[in-house]
Coordinates of C-alpha atoms in Angstrom, one line a residue:
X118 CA -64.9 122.2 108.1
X119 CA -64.8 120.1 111.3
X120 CA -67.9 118.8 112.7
X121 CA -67.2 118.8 116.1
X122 CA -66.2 122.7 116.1
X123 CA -69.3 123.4 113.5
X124 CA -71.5 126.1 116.1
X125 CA -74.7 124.4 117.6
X126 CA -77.6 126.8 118.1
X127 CA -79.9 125.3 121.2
X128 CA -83.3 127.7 121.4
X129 CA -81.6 130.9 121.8
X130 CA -78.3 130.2 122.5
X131 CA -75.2 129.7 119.7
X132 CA -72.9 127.6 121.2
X133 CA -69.0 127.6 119.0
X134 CA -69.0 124.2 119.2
X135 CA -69.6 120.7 120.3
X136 CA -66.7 120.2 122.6
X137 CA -68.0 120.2 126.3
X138 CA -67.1 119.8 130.0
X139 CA -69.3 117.1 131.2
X140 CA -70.5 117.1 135.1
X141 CA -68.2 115.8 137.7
X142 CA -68.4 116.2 141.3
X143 CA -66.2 118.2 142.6
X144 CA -66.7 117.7 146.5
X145 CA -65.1 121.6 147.3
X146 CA -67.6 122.9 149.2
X147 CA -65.4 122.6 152.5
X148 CA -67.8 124.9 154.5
X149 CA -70.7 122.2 154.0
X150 CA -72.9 125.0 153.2
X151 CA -73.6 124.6 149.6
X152 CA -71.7 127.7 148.5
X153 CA -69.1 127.5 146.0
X154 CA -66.4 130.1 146.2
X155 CA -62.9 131.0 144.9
X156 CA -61.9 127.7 143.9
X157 CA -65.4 127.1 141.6
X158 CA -64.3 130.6 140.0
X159 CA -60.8 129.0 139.3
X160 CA -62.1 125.9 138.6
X161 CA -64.6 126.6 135.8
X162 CA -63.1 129.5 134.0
X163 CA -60.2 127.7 132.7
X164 CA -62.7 126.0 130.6
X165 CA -63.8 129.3 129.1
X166 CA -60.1 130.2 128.5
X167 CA -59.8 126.7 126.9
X168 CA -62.4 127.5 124.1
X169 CA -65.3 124.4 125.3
X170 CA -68.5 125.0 123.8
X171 CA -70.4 124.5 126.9
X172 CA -69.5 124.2 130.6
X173 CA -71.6 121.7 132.9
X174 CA -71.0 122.0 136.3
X175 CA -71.1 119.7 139.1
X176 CA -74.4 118.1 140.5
X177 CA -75.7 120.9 142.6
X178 CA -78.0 120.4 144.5
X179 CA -81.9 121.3 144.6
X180 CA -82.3 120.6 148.4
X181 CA -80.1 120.2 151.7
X182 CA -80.7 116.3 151.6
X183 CA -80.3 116.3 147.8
X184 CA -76.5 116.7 148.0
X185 CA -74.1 113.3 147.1
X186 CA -71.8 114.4 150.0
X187 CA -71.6 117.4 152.6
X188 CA -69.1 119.5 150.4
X189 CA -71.3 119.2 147.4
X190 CA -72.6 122.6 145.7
X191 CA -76.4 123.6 146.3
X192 CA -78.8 126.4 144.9
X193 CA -81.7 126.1 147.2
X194 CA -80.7 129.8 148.6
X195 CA -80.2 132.8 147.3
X196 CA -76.7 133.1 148.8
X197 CA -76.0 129.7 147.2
X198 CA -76.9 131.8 144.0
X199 CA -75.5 135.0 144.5
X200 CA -72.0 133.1 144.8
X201 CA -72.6 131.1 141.3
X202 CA -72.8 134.3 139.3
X203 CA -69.1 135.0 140.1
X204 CA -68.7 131.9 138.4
X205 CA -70.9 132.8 135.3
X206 CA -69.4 136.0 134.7
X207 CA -66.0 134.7 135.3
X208 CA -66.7 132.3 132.1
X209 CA -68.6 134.8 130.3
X210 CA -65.6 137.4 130.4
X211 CA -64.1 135.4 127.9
X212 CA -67.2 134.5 125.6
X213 CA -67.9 130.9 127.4
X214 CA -71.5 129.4 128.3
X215 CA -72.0 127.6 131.3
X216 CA -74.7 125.5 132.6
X217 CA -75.9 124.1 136.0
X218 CA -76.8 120.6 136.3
X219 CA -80.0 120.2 139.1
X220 CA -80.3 117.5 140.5
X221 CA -81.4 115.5 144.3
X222 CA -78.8 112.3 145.0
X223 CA -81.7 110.2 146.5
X224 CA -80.6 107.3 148.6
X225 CA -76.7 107.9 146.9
X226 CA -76.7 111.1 149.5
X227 CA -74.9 112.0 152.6
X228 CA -71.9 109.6 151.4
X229 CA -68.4 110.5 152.7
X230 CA -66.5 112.0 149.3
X231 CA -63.6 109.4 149.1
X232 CA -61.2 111.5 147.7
X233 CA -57.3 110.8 148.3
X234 CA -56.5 111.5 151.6
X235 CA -60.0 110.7 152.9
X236 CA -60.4 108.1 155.8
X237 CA -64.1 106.4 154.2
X238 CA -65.0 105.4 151.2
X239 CA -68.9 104.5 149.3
X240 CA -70.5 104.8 152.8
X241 CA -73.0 107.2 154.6
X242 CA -71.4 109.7 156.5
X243 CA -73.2 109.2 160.5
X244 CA -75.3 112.1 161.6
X245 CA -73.3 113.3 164.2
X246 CA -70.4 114.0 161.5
X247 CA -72.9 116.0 159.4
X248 CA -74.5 113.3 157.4
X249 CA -78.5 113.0 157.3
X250 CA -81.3 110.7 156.8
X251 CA -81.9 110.4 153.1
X252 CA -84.8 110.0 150.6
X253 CA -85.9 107.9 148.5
X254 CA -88.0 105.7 146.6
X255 CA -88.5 102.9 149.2
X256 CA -86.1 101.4 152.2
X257 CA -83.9 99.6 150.3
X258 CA -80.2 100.9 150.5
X259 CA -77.7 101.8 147.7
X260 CA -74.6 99.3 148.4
X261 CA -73.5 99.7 151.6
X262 CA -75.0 103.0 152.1
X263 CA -77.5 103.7 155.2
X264 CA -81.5 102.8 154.4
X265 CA -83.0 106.1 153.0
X266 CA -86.1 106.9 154.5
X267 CA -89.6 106.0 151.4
X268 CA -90.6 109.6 150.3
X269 CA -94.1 110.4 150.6
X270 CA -96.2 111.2 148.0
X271 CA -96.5 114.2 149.6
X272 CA -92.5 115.0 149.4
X273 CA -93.0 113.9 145.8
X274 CA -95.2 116.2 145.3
X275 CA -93.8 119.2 146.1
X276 CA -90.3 118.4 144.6
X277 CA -91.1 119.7 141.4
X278 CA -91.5 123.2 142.9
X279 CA -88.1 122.8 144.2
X280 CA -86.2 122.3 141.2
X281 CA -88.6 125.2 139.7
X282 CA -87.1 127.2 142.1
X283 CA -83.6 126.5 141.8
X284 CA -84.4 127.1 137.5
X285 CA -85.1 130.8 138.5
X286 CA -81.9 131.0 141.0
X287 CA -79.8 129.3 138.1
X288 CA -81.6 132.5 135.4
X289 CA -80.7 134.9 138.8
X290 CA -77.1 133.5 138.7
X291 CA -76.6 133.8 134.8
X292 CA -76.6 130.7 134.0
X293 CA -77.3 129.9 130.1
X294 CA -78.6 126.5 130.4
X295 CA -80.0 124.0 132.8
X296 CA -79.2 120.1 132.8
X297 CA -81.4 118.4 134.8
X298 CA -79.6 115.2 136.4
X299 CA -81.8 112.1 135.4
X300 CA -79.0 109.3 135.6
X301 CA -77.0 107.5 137.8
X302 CA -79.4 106.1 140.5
X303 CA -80.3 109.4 141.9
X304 CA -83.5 110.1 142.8
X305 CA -85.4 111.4 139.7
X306 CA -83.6 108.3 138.2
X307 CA -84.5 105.6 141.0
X308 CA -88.2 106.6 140.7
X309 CA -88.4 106.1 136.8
X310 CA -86.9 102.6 137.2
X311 CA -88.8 99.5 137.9
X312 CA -85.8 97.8 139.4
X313 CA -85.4 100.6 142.4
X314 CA -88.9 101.8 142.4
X315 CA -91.3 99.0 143.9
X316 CA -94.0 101.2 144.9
X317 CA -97.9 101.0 145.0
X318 CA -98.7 104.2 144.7
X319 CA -99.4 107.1 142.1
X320 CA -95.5 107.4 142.1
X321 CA -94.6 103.7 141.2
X322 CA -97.2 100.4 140.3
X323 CA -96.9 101.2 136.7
X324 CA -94.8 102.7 133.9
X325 CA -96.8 106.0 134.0
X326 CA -96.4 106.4 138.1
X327 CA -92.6 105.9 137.5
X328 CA -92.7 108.2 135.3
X329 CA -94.5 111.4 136.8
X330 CA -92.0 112.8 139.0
X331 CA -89.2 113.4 136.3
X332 CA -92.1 114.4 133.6
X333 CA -93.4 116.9 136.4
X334 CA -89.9 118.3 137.1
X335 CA -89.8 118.7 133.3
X336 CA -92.7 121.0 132.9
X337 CA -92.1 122.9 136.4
X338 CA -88.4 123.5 135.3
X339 CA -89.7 124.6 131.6
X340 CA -92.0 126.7 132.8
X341 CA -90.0 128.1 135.4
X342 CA -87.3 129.0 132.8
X343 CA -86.8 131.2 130.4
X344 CA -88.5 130.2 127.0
X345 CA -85.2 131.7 125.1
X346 CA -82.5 129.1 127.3
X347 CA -82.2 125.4 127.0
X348 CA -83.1 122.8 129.4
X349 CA -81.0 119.7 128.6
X350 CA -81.6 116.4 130.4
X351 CA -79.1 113.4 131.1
X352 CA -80.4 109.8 131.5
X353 CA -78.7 106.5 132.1
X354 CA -79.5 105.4 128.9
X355 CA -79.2 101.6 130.3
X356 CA -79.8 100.6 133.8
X357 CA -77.3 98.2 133.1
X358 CA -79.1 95.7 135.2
X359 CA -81.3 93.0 134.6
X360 CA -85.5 94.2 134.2
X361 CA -84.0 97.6 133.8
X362 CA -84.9 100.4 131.7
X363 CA -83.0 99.8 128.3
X364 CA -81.9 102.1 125.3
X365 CA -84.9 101.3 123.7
X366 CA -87.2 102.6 126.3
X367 CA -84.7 106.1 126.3
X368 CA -85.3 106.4 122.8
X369 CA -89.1 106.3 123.2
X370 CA -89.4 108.9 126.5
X371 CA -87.0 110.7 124.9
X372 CA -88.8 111.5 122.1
X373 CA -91.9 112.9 124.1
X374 CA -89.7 114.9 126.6
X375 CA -88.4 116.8 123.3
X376 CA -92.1 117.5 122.9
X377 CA -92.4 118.8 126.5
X378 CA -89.8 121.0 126.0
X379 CA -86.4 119.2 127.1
X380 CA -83.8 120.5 124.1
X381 CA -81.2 117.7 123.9
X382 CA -80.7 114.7 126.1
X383 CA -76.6 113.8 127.6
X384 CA -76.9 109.9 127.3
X385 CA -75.0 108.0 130.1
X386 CA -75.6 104.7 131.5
X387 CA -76.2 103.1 135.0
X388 CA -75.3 104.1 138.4
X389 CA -78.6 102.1 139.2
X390 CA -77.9 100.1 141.6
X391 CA -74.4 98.9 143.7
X392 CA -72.3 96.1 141.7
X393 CA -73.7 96.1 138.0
X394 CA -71.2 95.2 135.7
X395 CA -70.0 97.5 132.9
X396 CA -67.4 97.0 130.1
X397 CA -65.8 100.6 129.9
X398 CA -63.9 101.1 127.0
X399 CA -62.7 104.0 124.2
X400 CA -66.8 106.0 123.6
X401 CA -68.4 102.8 125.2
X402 CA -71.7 105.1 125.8
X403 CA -72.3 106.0 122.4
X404 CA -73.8 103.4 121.1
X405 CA -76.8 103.9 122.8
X406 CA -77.1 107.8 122.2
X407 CA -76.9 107.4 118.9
X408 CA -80.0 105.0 118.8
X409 CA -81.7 107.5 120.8
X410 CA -80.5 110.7 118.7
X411 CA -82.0 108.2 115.7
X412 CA -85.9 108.7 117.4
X413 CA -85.5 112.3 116.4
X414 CA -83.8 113.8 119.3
X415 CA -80.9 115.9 119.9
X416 CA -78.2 114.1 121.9
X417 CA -74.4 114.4 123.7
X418 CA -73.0 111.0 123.7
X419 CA -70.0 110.6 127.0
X420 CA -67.8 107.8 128.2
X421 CA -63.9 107.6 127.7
X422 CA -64.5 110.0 124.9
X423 CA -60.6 111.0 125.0
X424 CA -59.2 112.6 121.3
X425 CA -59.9 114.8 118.7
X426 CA -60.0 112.5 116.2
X427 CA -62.7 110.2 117.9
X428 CA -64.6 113.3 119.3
X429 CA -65.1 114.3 115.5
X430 CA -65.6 111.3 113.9
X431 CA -68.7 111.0 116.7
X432 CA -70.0 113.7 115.7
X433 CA -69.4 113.7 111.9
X434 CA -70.9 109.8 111.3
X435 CA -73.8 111.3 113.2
X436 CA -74.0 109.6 115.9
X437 CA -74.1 112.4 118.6
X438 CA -74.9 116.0 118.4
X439 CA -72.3 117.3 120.5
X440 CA -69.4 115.3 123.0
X441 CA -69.0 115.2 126.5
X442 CA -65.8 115.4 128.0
X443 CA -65.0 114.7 131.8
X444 CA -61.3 113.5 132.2
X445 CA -59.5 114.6 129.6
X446 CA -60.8 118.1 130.5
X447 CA -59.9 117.8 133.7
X448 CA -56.2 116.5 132.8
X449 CA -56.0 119.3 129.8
X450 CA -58.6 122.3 130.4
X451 CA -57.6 123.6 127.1
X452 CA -59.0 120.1 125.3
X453 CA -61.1 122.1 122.9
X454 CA -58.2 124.4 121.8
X455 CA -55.8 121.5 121.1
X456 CA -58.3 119.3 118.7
X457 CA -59.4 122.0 116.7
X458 CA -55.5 122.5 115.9
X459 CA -55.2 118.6 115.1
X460 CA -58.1 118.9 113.6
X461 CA -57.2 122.0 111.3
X462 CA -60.4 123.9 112.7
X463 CA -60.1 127.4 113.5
X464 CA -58.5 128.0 116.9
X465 CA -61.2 129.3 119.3
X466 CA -58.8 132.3 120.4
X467 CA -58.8 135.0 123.3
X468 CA -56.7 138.5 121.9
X469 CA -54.3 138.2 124.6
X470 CA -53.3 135.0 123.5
X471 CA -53.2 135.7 119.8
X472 CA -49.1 135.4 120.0
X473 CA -49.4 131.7 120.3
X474 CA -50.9 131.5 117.2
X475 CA -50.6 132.1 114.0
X476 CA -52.9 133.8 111.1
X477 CA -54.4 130.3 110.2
X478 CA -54.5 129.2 113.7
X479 CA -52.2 126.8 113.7
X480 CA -49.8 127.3 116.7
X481 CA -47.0 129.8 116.4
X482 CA -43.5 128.4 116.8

């Protein structure tokens, strides 16, 4: 029996196995409105056809000034919600789950997309060209970006009730699960480190300020969800910057967020701040989720994570509950069909392929 297609059951969802799409921007919001459309429907139900486990999508934002670039995805409306149910009944016609990752960019917003073809690259897109002031933790930029304008505490405040409110659009829109987007130098992220979060205030001064927006977004989102549907949670699991938060201290918040209700944290790393140095390389980020799945906590370990072979193995030795996939899905939507034939696991099927296949699932000739 293969590991990494063994089902995972997450509060009251089965999910067939541990072989999922991770979140990547997608930038297709051409309208700069928020609203996915044909494309998103395209887009993500090829990954149900392809037999993953569990569908992320994109970072979508919580608020207008939450979004990474004007063509990102947004659920602060109800229109912005009644268009992401095409996309969850598009992957749940063929048995998939699919989850919506919340999240606010911070100071990383209003950036110009860079994709090929684009004229800018890792800079704010000006105001006039439908860019916008950002927010977040103090002045200080990201990179080359534009200085964000320091949230208030009152802003702070209320952003809980904003990602609570996008939780019931994302139950409205079908979603299965919620990932709530705690990595990568955006703004739940900048406020829990000490490196990008300098404040004097209740939000900042000391570990437990730094800590109380993402542990109040937590408990809004819980609560605002339904008791039966996971909330996952991903972290940078290393700033990968000097005085930054470490695996360690992942390990340890992780294990009281499982007791507040978060069902399984998606370990990534850094994003922190402009020019920290990484060394990528074949499932460089699992390391560190396995230390943290070691406190007690369910975990999804990402990063280059590329065959069937490693993918299992991952999973098997223990080290993650479940893999994240990003490129290779994107190269090869039907990833999770391929390695469970290399991997002799039974071949996550729809009837009207059953001609490529035969009775033991191996493929048909």
């Amino acid at each position: 029996m293969s590991a990494l297609f063994a089902p995972l059951r997450l509060r009251g969802i089965e999910l067939p196995n541990r072989a999922w799409v991770s979140p990547m921007c997608m930038y297709a919001c051409e309208d700069h409105d928020g609203v996915v459309g044909d494309w998103h429907v395209m887009h993500y139900g090829q990954y149900a056809l392809g037999g993953a486990g569990l569908i992320l999508t994109e970072a979508t934002a919580v608020l207008p000034e939450g979004r990474v670039t004007p063509q990102d995805a947004g659920i602060w409306s109800d229109a912005q919600a009644a268009a992401w149910r095409r996309v969850t009944e598009s992957v749940h016609l063929t048995g998939g789950r699919i989850g919506v990752q919340l999240a606010h960019a911070g100071r990383k917003g209003g950036k110009y997309r860079g994709l090929p073809g684009d004229e800018f690259v890792a800079r704010s897109v000006p105001l006039d060209a439908g860019g916008w002031v950002t927010t977040g933790a103090t002045d200080a930029p990201f990179g080359h970006y534009d200085p964000p304008r320091p949230a208030t505490a009152e802003y702070l405040a209320v952003l809980p009730a904003a990602f609570a409110a996008a939780a019931r659009r994302a139950d409205a829109a079908g979603f299965d699960v919620i990932e709530l987007h705690g990595a990568h130098g955006y703004l739940l992220h900048e406020l829990l480190s000490p490196v990008t979060n300098t404040r004097e205030d209740e939000w900042g001064r000391d570990a437990e300020g730094r800590e109380r927006l993402l542990l109040e977004v937590v408990d809004a989102v819980r609560a605002a969800w339904p008791e039966e549907k996971p909330l996952l949670l991903r972290v940078s699991s290393s700033d990968v910057t000097p005085a930054g938060r470490t695996p360690d201290d992942t390990a340890e918040l992780a294990a009281r967020l499982l007791r507040r209700g978060v069902d399984l944290v998606d370990c990534s790393a850094g994003g922190l701040v402009a020019g920290a140095e990484y060394a990528p390389g074949p499932g460089y980020q699992v390391a560190p989720a396995a230390l943290v799945r070691a406190a007690g906590v369910p975990v999804a370990a990402v990063g280059e994570i590329t065959s069937s072979h490693q993918a299992e193995t991952i999973v098997a030795t223990g080290q993650a509950d479940a893999v994240m996939i990003g490129r290779a899905m994107l190269r090869d939507p039907y990833w999770a069909r391929h390695a469970a034939i290399e991997l002799g696991a039974p071949v996550p099927q729809q009837p009207q392929y059953h001609r490529a296949y035969r009775r033991d699932g191996a493929v048909a000739r």
